[in-house]
Coordinates of C-alpha atoms in Angstrom, one line a residue:
Chain A
M1120 CA 89.1 152.1 66.2
G1121 CA 90.4 149.9 63.7
A1122 CA 89.0 146.6 62.2
G1123 CA 87.7 144.7 65.8
L1124 CA 89.0 141.6 66.0
L1125 CA 86.2 139.9 67.9
E1126 CA 82.6 141.2 67.1
V1127 CA 80.1 140.1 69.8
Q1128 CA 76.5 140.5 68.8
H1129 CA 73.1 140.1 70.8
L1130 CA 74.7 137.0 73.0
A1131 CA 72.3 135.2 75.2
L1132 CA 72.9 132.8 77.4
R1133 CA 70.2 130.9 79.5
F1134 CA 70.3 128.0 81.8
G1135 CA 66.4 126.7 82.3
G1136 CA 64.4 129.9 83.8
I1137 CA 68.0 131.3 84.4
T1138 CA 69.0 134.2 82.4
A1139 CA 73.3 134.4 82.7
L1140 CA 73.5 136.7 79.6
A1141 CA 71.1 138.8 78.1
G1142 CA 72.0 140.1 74.7
V1143 CA 75.5 141.3 75.0
D1144 CA 77.7 143.3 72.4
L1145 CA 81.5 143.7 73.0
S1146 CA 83.8 144.5 69.9
I1147 CA 87.2 144.2 70.8
A1148 CA 90.1 145.7 68.3
E1149 CA 93.2 145.1 67.5
G1150 CA 95.9 145.6 70.2
E1151 CA 93.9 146.8 72.6
T1152 CA 93.0 145.7 75.9
L1153 CA 89.1 145.8 77.3
A1154 CA 88.3 145.0 80.7
V1155 CA 85.6 143.5 81.7
I1156 CA 84.2 144.1 85.5
G1157 CA 80.9 143.6 87.2
P1158 CA 79.7 142.6 90.6
N1159 CA 79.7 138.6 91.4
G1160 CA 77.1 136.5 88.9
S1161 CA 77.4 140.0 86.8
G1162 CA 77.9 137.1 83.4
K1163 CA 81.3 138.2 83.0
T1164 CA 83.4 134.8 83.4
S1165 CA 79.8 132.9 81.1
L1166 CA 80.7 135.5 78.4
M1167 CA 84.3 134.1 78.5
N1168 CA 82.8 130.9 78.5
C1169 CA 80.9 131.1 75.5
I1170 CA 83.8 133.0 73.3
T1171 CA 85.9 129.8 74.1
G1172 CA 83.3 128.0 73.3
L1173 CA 82.6 125.4 76.9
Y1174 CA 78.7 127.0 76.5
R1175 CA 77.2 127.1 73.8
P1176 CA 75.0 130.4 73.5
T1177 CA 71.9 130.6 73.3
A1178 CA 71.4 133.4 71.0
G1179 CA 73.7 136.0 69.4
S1180 CA 77.1 135.5 67.2
I1181 CA 80.5 135.5 67.7
R1182 CA 82.8 136.4 64.9
L1183 CA 86.5 136.8 65.2
R1184 CA 88.2 138.7 62.7
G1185 CA 84.9 137.7 60.5
E1186 CA 85.3 134.1 61.4
S1187 CA 82.2 132.8 62.9
L1188 CA 83.5 131.1 66.5
L1189 CA 79.9 129.7 67.2
G1190 CA 79.2 125.5 67.4
L1191 CA 83.3 125.2 67.5
S1192 CA 84.5 122.9 70.3
P1193 CA 87.1 125.0 72.3
D1194 CA 89.7 122.8 70.8
A1195 CA 89.2 124.5 67.6
V1196 CA 88.7 127.9 68.6
T1197 CA 92.0 127.3 69.9
A1198 CA 93.3 126.9 67.0
R1199 CA 91.8 130.3 65.5
G1200 CA 94.2 131.7 67.9
V1201 CA 92.1 132.6 71.6
A1202 CA 94.1 131.4 74.6
R1203 CA 92.6 132.0 78.0
T1204 CA 93.5 131.2 81.7
F1205 CA 90.9 130.3 84.3
Q1206 CA 89.4 132.0 87.7
N1207 CA 90.4 129.4 89.8
L1208 CA 93.7 128.2 88.6
R1209 CA 93.0 124.6 85.9
L1210 CA 96.4 123.5 85.1
F1211 CA 97.7 119.7 84.5
Q1212 CA 99.2 119.4 88.7
H1213 CA 100.8 116.4 87.9
M1214 CA 103.0 117.8 85.1
T1215 CA 106.2 119.6 85.4
V1216 CA 105.8 123.3 84.5
L1217 CA 107.6 122.9 81.8
D1218 CA 105.4 120.6 80.1
N1219 CA 102.5 122.6 81.2
L1220 CA 104.0 125.2 78.8
L1221 CA 104.7 122.5 76.2
L1222 CA 101.1 121.0 76.5
G1223 CA 100.6 125.2 75.4
R1224 CA 102.4 124.5 71.9
H1225 CA 100.4 121.6 71.5
L1226 CA 98.4 122.8 68.6
H1227 CA 101.7 123.3 67.4
F1228 CA 103.7 120.3 66.7
R1229 CA 103.7 118.1 63.9
R1230 CA 101.5 115.5 65.2
R1231 CA 102.6 112.1 64.1
L1232 CA 101.6 108.9 66.1
V1233 CA 105.0 106.9 64.6
D1234 CA 107.4 109.7 65.9
A1235 CA 106.1 109.5 68.8
F1236 CA 106.9 105.3 69.2
V1237 CA 110.0 105.4 67.8
R1238 CA 111.1 108.5 70.1
R1239 CA 111.9 111.4 66.6
R1240 CA 112.3 114.2 69.0
G1241 CA 112.8 116.8 66.9
E1242 CA 109.2 118.8 67.5
E1243 CA 110.3 118.5 71.2
I1244 CA 113.0 120.2 70.5
R1245 CA 112.2 123.1 68.3
H1246 CA 109.1 123.8 70.7
R1247 CA 111.4 123.7 73.9
E1248 CA 113.3 126.6 72.5
R1249 CA 109.3 128.8 72.5
C1250 CA 109.1 127.5 75.9
E1251 CA 112.2 128.4 77.1
E1252 CA 111.7 131.9 75.8
I1253 CA 108.5 132.2 77.6
I1254 CA 110.2 131.0 81.0
E1255 CA 112.6 133.5 80.2
F1256 CA 109.9 136.2 79.8
L1257 CA 107.8 135.6 83.4
D1258 CA 111.3 134.8 85.5
L1259 CA 109.8 131.0 86.1
E1260 CA 113.8 129.1 85.4
P1261 CA 113.8 128.1 89.5
W1262 CA 110.3 125.8 89.0
R1263 CA 111.1 125.0 85.5
D1264 CA 111.5 121.1 86.4
Q1265 CA 109.0 121.3 89.3
R1266 CA 105.8 119.6 89.7
V1267 CA 103.0 122.5 89.4
V1268 CA 100.7 120.8 92.4
G1269 CA 104.2 122.2 94.5
C1270 CA 104.2 126.0 93.4
A1271 CA 103.1 128.5 95.2
Y1272 CA 99.9 129.3 94.5
G1273 CA 101.7 133.0 92.2
V1274 CA 104.0 130.9 90.6
Q1275 CA 100.9 128.7 89.4
K1276 CA 99.0 131.9 87.9
R1277 CA 102.3 132.5 85.9
V1278 CA 102.6 129.5 84.1
E1279 CA 98.7 129.4 83.4
L1280 CA 99.4 132.7 81.8
G1281 CA 102.8 131.3 80.1
R1282 CA 100.6 128.2 79.0
A1283 CA 98.3 130.4 77.5
L1284 CA 100.8 132.7 75.9
C1285 CA 102.7 129.4 74.2
T1286 CA 99.1 128.8 72.3
E1287 CA 100.4 132.1 70.0
P1288 CA 97.7 133.5 70.7
K1289 CA 95.5 136.6 69.0
L1290 CA 93.2 137.3 71.7
L1291 CA 94.2 136.5 75.3
L1292 CA 91.3 135.9 77.5
L1293 CA 92.2 136.4 81.3
D1294 CA 89.6 135.0 84.2
E1295 CA 90.8 137.6 87.4
P1296 CA 94.9 136.9 86.8
V1297 CA 95.6 138.9 89.9
S1298 CA 92.6 137.8 92.2
G1299 CA 94.6 135.8 95.5
L1300 CA 98.2 137.4 94.9
T1301 CA 99.7 139.6 97.3
A1302 CA 100.5 143.5 95.9
E1303 CA 103.6 142.9 94.8
E1304 CA 102.8 140.2 93.0
K1305 CA 100.0 142.1 91.4
E1306 CA 102.0 144.7 90.1
E1307 CA 104.7 141.5 88.3
V1308 CA 101.6 140.4 86.3
S1309 CA 100.7 143.6 85.4
Y1310 CA 103.4 144.6 84.0
W1311 CA 103.2 141.1 82.4
I1312 CA 100.6 141.3 80.8
H1313 CA 101.3 145.1 79.9
E1314 CA 104.2 143.7 78.6
A1315 CA 102.7 140.8 76.5
R1316 CA 101.2 143.0 74.3
G1317 CA 103.9 144.4 72.9
R1318 CA 106.2 141.7 72.5
F1319 CA 103.7 138.9 71.6
G1320 CA 101.0 141.0 69.8
V1321 CA 98.1 139.7 71.6
T1322 CA 95.0 141.2 72.5
V1323 CA 94.1 140.6 75.6
L1324 CA 90.0 141.1 77.0
L1325 CA 90.7 141.0 80.7
V1326 CA 88.0 139.5 83.7
E1327 CA 88.9 141.6 87.2
H1328 CA 87.6 142.5 90.3
D1329 CA 90.4 144.7 91.5
L1330 CA 89.3 148.3 89.4
R1331 CA 93.0 150.7 90.0
V1332 CA 94.8 147.0 88.0
A1333 CA 91.6 146.6 85.6
A1334 CA 92.0 151.0 85.2
R1335 CA 95.6 151.0 85.0
L1336 CA 96.0 148.2 82.5
A1337 CA 92.7 148.8 79.8
S1338 CA 91.9 151.5 77.4
R1339 CA 88.4 150.5 77.7
M1340 CA 86.2 149.3 80.5
V1341 CA 83.0 147.5 79.8
V1342 CA 81.2 147.1 83.4
M1343 CA 78.0 144.4 83.1
D1344 CA 75.5 143.7 86.1
R1345 CA 72.8 141.3 85.7
G1346 CA 74.0 139.8 82.4
E1347 CA 73.8 142.7 80.7
K1348 CA 75.6 145.3 78.9
L1349 CA 75.8 148.3 81.6
T1350 CA 77.9 151.0 80.1
E1351 CA 81.4 151.3 78.3
G1352 CA 83.9 153.6 78.3
P1353 CA 87.6 154.7 79.2
P1354 CA 88.1 153.7 83.1
A1355 CA 87.8 157.1 84.0
E1356 CA 84.4 158.0 83.0
V1357 CA 83.0 154.2 83.9
Q1358 CA 84.0 154.9 87.3
K1359 CA 82.2 157.6 88.2
H1360 CA 78.6 156.3 86.4
P1361 CA 75.8 156.6 88.4
G1362 CA 74.4 152.6 87.6
V1363 CA 78.0 151.5 88.0
V1364 CA 78.4 152.6 91.5
R1365 CA 74.6 151.7 92.3
A1366 CA 75.8 148.2 91.2
Y1367 CA 78.8 147.5 93.5
L1368 CA 77.8 150.5 96.5
G1369 CA 73.9 150.0 96.3
D1370 CA 71.8 153.0 96.3
Q1371 CA 72.5 155.8 98.4
Chain B
M508 CA 128.3 116.6 88.8
D509 CA 125.6 116.5 86.8
L510 CA 125.3 118.7 83.9
V511 CA 122.7 119.1 80.5
E512 CA 124.5 121.2 78.1
T513 CA 121.0 120.3 75.2
Y514 CA 117.7 120.0 74.8
R515 CA 118.1 117.1 73.4
E516 CA 120.8 115.3 76.0
E517 CA 117.8 115.6 78.5
L518 CA 115.4 114.1 75.7
R519 CA 117.5 110.9 75.9
F520 CA 115.8 107.4 77.5
V521 CA 118.5 107.1 80.3
R522 CA 120.8 110.0 80.5
K523 CA 123.7 108.8 82.7
P524 CA 126.3 106.1 81.7
I525 CA 126.2 104.2 84.8
P526 CA 122.5 103.6 85.0
R527 CA 122.6 103.2 81.3
A528 CA 125.5 99.9 81.8
L529 CA 123.7 98.7 84.3
L530 CA 120.2 98.4 82.5
L531 CA 121.7 97.2 79.1
L532 CA 123.3 94.3 82.2
L533 CA 120.5 93.4 82.9
L534 CA 118.0 93.3 79.8
L535 CA 121.2 91.4 78.8
A536 CA 120.7 88.9 81.6
L537 CA 117.5 88.4 80.9
L538 CA 118.1 87.8 77.3
L539 CA 120.3 84.6 78.5
L540 CA 118.1 83.7 81.4
P541 CA 117.9 80.0 79.5
W542 CA 121.4 79.5 80.1
W543 CA 121.9 80.3 83.6
G544 CA 118.6 79.9 85.1
P545 CA 117.0 76.7 86.1
R546 CA 114.1 75.3 83.3
A547 CA 111.2 76.2 85.2
W548 CA 111.8 80.2 84.9
L549 CA 111.7 79.8 81.5
S550 CA 107.7 79.6 81.1
R551 CA 107.7 81.8 84.1
G552 CA 109.8 84.1 82.4
S553 CA 107.2 83.7 79.6
L554 CA 104.0 84.4 81.3
V555 CA 105.6 87.5 83.2
W556 CA 106.5 89.0 79.7
L557 CA 103.2 88.4 77.9
F558 CA 101.3 89.3 80.7
A559 CA 103.3 92.8 81.2
I560 CA 102.4 94.2 77.7
G561 CA 99.0 93.9 78.5
V562 CA 99.2 96.1 81.9
I563 CA 100.9 98.5 80.3
G564 CA 97.9 99.0 78.0
Q565 CA 96.2 98.9 81.1
N566 CA 98.4 101.1 83.0
L567 CA 98.7 103.5 79.8
L568 CA 94.5 103.8 80.0
I569 CA 94.0 104.3 83.4
G570 CA 97.4 105.4 85.3
Y571 CA 97.9 108.1 81.9
A572 CA 94.6 109.2 80.5
G573 CA 92.8 108.6 83.8
L574 CA 89.6 106.5 82.1
V575 CA 89.3 103.3 84.2
S576 CA 87.8 100.2 82.0
F577 CA 86.7 97.1 83.4
G578 CA 86.4 95.3 79.9
Q579 CA 90.1 94.4 79.9
A580 CA 88.9 91.1 79.4
G581 CA 86.9 91.6 76.3
F582 CA 89.6 93.0 74.7
L583 CA 92.5 89.9 75.7
A584 CA 89.3 87.8 74.2
V585 CA 89.1 90.3 70.9
G586 CA 93.1 89.7 70.5
A587 CA 93.1 85.5 71.5
Y588 CA 90.4 85.0 69.8
T589 CA 91.4 86.6 66.7
F590 CA 95.2 85.5 66.8
G591 CA 93.8 82.3 67.2
H592 CA 91.7 81.4 63.7
L593 CA 93.9 83.3 62.1
R594 CA 96.4 80.8 63.5
I595 CA 94.6 77.7 62.3
A596 CA 93.8 78.9 59.3
G597 CA 97.7 79.2 58.6
V598 CA 98.9 82.9 59.0
P599 CA 102.0 83.2 60.4
F600 CA 102.5 83.5 63.9
P601 CA 103.7 87.6 63.8
L602 CA 101.2 88.6 61.3
A603 CA 98.1 86.8 63.0
L604 CA 99.8 89.1 66.7
A605 CA 99.4 92.5 64.2
A606 CA 96.0 91.4 63.3
A607 CA 95.1 90.7 67.2
G608 CA 96.2 94.2 68.3
G609 CA 94.8 95.7 65.7
A610 CA 91.5 93.9 65.5
A611 CA 91.2 94.6 69.8
G612 CA 93.0 98.1 69.1
L613 CA 89.1 98.5 66.8
V614 CA 87.2 97.4 68.7
G615 CA 88.8 99.7 71.9
W616 CA 88.6 102.6 69.9
L617 CA 85.2 101.7 69.2
V618 CA 84.2 101.0 72.9
G619 CA 86.4 104.4 73.9
F620 CA 83.1 106.5 72.6
P621 CA 81.1 106.4 75.5
S622 CA 83.9 107.6 77.0
L623 CA 83.5 111.3 75.3
R624 CA 80.2 111.5 77.7
L625 CA 81.1 109.1 81.1
K626 CA 83.4 109.3 83.9
G627 CA 84.9 107.8 86.3
P628 CA 82.7 104.7 88.4
Y629 CA 80.1 105.6 85.1
L630 CA 82.8 105.2 82.3
A631 CA 83.6 101.8 84.4
I632 CA 80.7 100.2 84.5
A633 CA 80.1 100.9 80.8
T634 CA 83.2 98.8 79.9
L635 CA 82.3 96.3 82.6
G636 CA 79.3 95.9 80.3
F637 CA 81.5 95.4 77.2
G638 CA 83.4 93.0 78.9
T639 CA 80.5 90.9 80.1
A640 CA 78.8 91.3 76.6
T641 CA 82.2 89.8 75.2
Y642 CA 82.7 87.2 77.6
Q643 CA 79.0 86.1 77.0
I644 CA 79.0 86.5 73.2
F645 CA 82.4 83.8 73.2
A646 CA 80.6 81.5 75.3
N647 CA 77.9 80.9 73.2
V648 CA 78.6 81.5 69.5
E649 CA 80.2 77.6 69.1
K650 CA 81.6 79.7 65.8
L651 CA 83.2 81.7 67.5
S652 CA 84.6 79.8 70.7
G653 CA 84.8 76.1 69.3
G654 CA 82.8 75.1 70.9
R655 CA 83.0 72.2 73.9
Q656 CA 86.4 70.9 73.2
G657 CA 87.6 74.7 72.7
L658 CA 90.1 76.5 70.3
G659 CA 92.6 74.6 69.9
I660 CA 96.1 77.0 69.2
P661 CA 98.8 74.9 66.7
A662 CA 102.3 75.6 68.3
L663 CA 105.4 78.2 67.5
E664 CA 107.5 75.5 65.3
P665 CA 111.4 76.4 67.0
L666 CA 114.3 77.9 65.0
F667 CA 117.9 78.5 65.1
G668 CA 118.1 74.6 66.0
L669 CA 117.2 76.0 69.8
S670 CA 114.4 74.1 71.5
R671 CA 110.9 75.1 71.7
D672 CA 110.8 77.1 75.5
V673 CA 113.9 78.7 74.9
Y674 CA 112.5 79.5 71.8
V675 CA 109.4 80.8 73.1
Y676 CA 111.2 82.0 75.9
L677 CA 113.9 84.5 74.0
V678 CA 110.7 85.3 71.2
Y679 CA 108.9 86.7 74.2
Y680 CA 110.9 88.6 75.5
L681 CA 111.6 90.4 72.3
I682 CA 108.4 91.2 71.9
F683 CA 107.9 92.8 75.3
L684 CA 110.9 94.8 74.9
L685 CA 109.4 95.9 71.8
F686 CA 106.3 96.6 73.4
T687 CA 107.9 98.0 77.0
G688 CA 110.5 100.4 74.8
A689 CA 107.5 101.9 72.2
A690 CA 105.4 102.6 75.5
Y691 CA 108.4 104.6 77.1
N692 CA 109.0 106.8 73.7
L693 CA 104.7 107.0 73.8
V694 CA 104.7 108.3 77.2
S695 CA 107.5 110.8 77.0
S696 CA 106.5 112.4 73.6
Y697 CA 103.6 114.6 72.9
V698 CA 101.0 111.7 73.0
G699 CA 101.6 111.2 76.6
R700 CA 102.1 115.1 77.4
S701 CA 98.0 115.2 76.4
L702 CA 96.8 112.1 78.1
V703 CA 97.9 113.4 81.3
A704 CA 96.7 116.7 80.7
V705 CA 92.9 114.7 80.0
R706 CA 93.5 112.9 82.7
D707 CA 94.9 115.9 85.4
S708 CA 92.1 118.7 83.7
D709 CA 90.1 117.8 81.1
I710 CA 88.8 121.3 80.5
A711 CA 91.9 122.9 80.8
A712 CA 93.2 120.6 78.3
E713 CA 90.7 121.7 75.7
A714 CA 91.5 125.2 76.2
M715 CA 94.7 124.0 75.4
G716 CA 93.5 122.7 71.8
V717 CA 94.2 119.1 72.6
N718 CA 91.2 117.5 70.9
L719 CA 89.5 115.7 73.8
T720 CA 87.3 113.0 71.4
R721 CA 90.3 112.1 69.7
T722 CA 93.0 111.3 72.5
K723 CA 90.7 109.4 74.5
L724 CA 89.7 107.1 71.7
L725 CA 93.1 106.9 70.9
A726 CA 94.1 106.0 74.3
F727 CA 91.5 103.6 73.9
G728 CA 93.0 102.2 70.7
I729 CA 96.1 101.8 71.6
S730 CA 95.3 100.5 75.1
S731 CA 93.3 97.5 73.6
F732 CA 96.4 96.9 71.4
Y733 CA 98.5 96.4 73.6
T734 CA 96.0 94.0 75.7
G735 CA 94.7 92.4 72.5
V736 CA 98.0 91.6 71.6
H737 CA 98.8 90.2 75.4
G738 CA 95.5 87.8 74.5
A739 CA 97.5 86.9 70.8
L740 CA 100.5 85.3 73.0
M741 CA 98.1 84.3 75.9
A742 CA 96.3 81.8 73.5
Q743 CA 99.4 81.2 71.7
Y744 CA 100.9 80.1 75.5
L745 CA 98.3 78.4 76.6
G746 CA 97.7 76.3 73.2
H747 CA 94.4 76.3 74.1
L748 CA 91.5 78.8 74.0
E749 CA 87.9 78.7 76.3
P750 CA 86.0 81.7 76.7
Q751 CA 86.0 80.7 80.6
S752 CA 89.9 82.5 80.7
F753 CA 87.6 86.0 80.1
N754 CA 85.7 86.5 82.3
I755 CA 85.6 89.7 85.1
A756 CA 88.3 88.4 87.4
E757 CA 91.0 88.3 84.5
S758 CA 90.2 91.7 83.9
L759 CA 90.2 92.4 88.1
N760 CA 93.7 90.8 87.6
F761 CA 94.9 93.9 85.6
F762 CA 93.5 96.0 88.0
V763 CA 95.5 94.4 90.6
A764 CA 99.1 94.5 88.6
V765 CA 98.5 98.1 87.6
I766 CA 98.0 99.3 91.6
V767 CA 100.1 97.2 93.1
G768 CA 103.1 98.1 90.8
G769 CA 101.8 101.9 90.4
L770 CA 99.8 104.3 88.6
A771 CA 101.0 106.1 85.7
S772 CA 104.3 104.4 86.0
V773 CA 105.6 101.8 82.6
E774 CA 108.6 99.7 85.1
G775 CA 105.5 99.9 87.5
S776 CA 103.6 97.8 85.7
V777 CA 106.3 95.3 84.3
M778 CA 106.9 94.8 88.6
G779 CA 103.1 94.5 88.8
A780 CA 102.6 91.9 86.3
A781 CA 105.6 89.9 88.0
F782 CA 104.2 90.4 91.3
T783 CA 100.9 89.0 90.1
V784 CA 102.5 86.0 87.9
L785 CA 105.4 84.7 90.2
V786 CA 103.6 85.4 93.8
P787 CA 100.8 82.7 93.1
A788 CA 103.5 80.3 92.3
L789 CA 105.2 81.1 95.8
F790 CA 102.1 79.6 96.9
G791 CA 102.0 75.8 95.6
D792 CA 99.0 73.9 97.2
F793 CA 98.0 76.9 98.8
R794 CA 96.2 78.4 95.7
W795 CA 93.7 79.4 97.5
A796 CA 95.2 82.1 99.9
V797 CA 96.5 84.5 96.7
P798 CA 92.8 86.7 95.8
V799 CA 93.2 86.9 100.1
L800 CA 97.8 88.0 99.1
F801 CA 96.2 89.9 96.7
G802 CA 93.5 91.6 98.1
A803 CA 96.4 92.4 101.6
A804 CA 98.2 93.6 98.7
I805 CA 96.0 96.4 97.0
L806 CA 95.1 97.5 101.0
G807 CA 98.9 98.2 101.9
V808 CA 99.9 99.7 98.6
L809 CA 96.8 102.4 99.0
I810 CA 97.8 102.8 102.5
F811 CA 101.5 102.6 102.9
E812 CA 102.9 103.5 99.4
P813 CA 100.3 104.9 96.8
L814 CA 103.0 105.0 93.9
G815 CA 103.5 101.5 94.3
L816 CA 106.6 99.2 93.6
S817 CA 107.7 101.9 91.3
G818 CA 106.7 104.2 94.1
I819 CA 109.5 102.1 95.8
W820 CA 111.4 101.5 93.1
L821 CA 112.3 105.3 93.4
K822 CA 112.5 106.3 96.4
A823 CA 115.4 103.1 96.6
R824 CA 117.0 105.5 93.5
L825 CA 117.3 108.6 95.0
Y826 CA 118.7 106.9 98.7
F827 CA 121.1 105.9 96.2
R828 CA 121.8 108.7 94.2
M829 CA 121.9 110.7 97.7
W830 CA 124.0 107.9 99.7
P831 CA 126.3 108.6 101.5
F832 CA 123.9 111.8 102.6
R833 CA 120.7 111.8 104.4

């Protein structure tokens, strides 16, 4: 395994008496796809929120290419190359699909207030080209100028993936990217996630309940239960682990 | 036939030739109003133009950034008194106007800090507190408000041999065009996009790299700059300032204009401003009925046309685009 892109060590998160994360260690190598699975409430999303700066962990360290992400605000974390999608879509409902994608480019804009006031739009056009690339990649052409509110759920999921890709992340965190989709849409999304790795060179951390999709996409799996890491390894091995079977199916 | 060939073309202010020609005609007709309209329209017109600037400012804050402020009268007072004192000290009109905007913008930026923590009704109350406090300060500190007789502001000296009311109308109209144009440019730029993003989902906006602190403070700063300019123009228009003009009712007037005109729409703000200025004028002797009408108008808008006057305008345009079909 090459140098770790993301190193999480002894990460703990407590809300009062509730322990969401109890000392989790995690490491993702560059170019890898890592799936984090586990029953509801096992701390998968908490882990993701800690990495992206939404939560302040109680203890532990998070390093991206050796640089600590602790204490940074979410936008600063994104500026360092971490993008994410949300479990329950958080799109900008009243903007068009294109504007949602352009907002993903916000970081890369040369932001000068004067340009905004006098309608100098060079930046806009430069970044539009990049957005069109993503639109083409995700087959979003028919919805480009439609408001997100009016789009179907599957399309909204895709827009969120596109918006995250627009930030040009090194590390892409996907929180249940195929939940609520039809079987066909699941296939498509899996394909796009796989393709994005090659085309945009992203490393993916995937939180997923659909074990088939997770096993197919990921080269390695981490199983979490009650805020702790149960086990990790290749998908086939992990799924036979007695602790995992117990966590998912209960005692026999 | 509507074919867009380049990305740049899509970003044009008015893309199609016929609407562009109509818009130019309208703007020209309004510019030449002193030469074809009745004299009484001039002062009403000036009032609409100056009011529109403040309403646009309020709409940038409420409609676009989703930050509710009940303290607009405070910014208005800061702008008006900065302008008044500078004018009395002999500072020329344009400089005093810029300073009034700047002072109000700075105060707005400071008032924006609570918005980093507070949302919705809580922010509304915090800004209401600011508005009330500002009113009290101006009402009680005689050095600021000019005491019992108020603050008299030197009149604008007309140039080019125009009569005063014509000159004031033209100056106000041009300032209005400048600020409205800038607002259109702003809301269609990356700034406008980040404002709407913060309104729709602040968590997602932050996760996509929008700095919440900077964006919210910027929204407050720009909005109160507009409001400060409104205050300055109002001070010049009235020629006389008393703290009574900056009480809570004034803040509510902005609200009426924004809601009736339409949230998150620049042309809606202008229409809302025209509504709140011109409708009371129609009533003449029945002034007492104006608040009733405003109340009814807000109810009507909320029930039948949540997008306000701008929504009606949008539907009208759609109708003519589709005509004769449908």
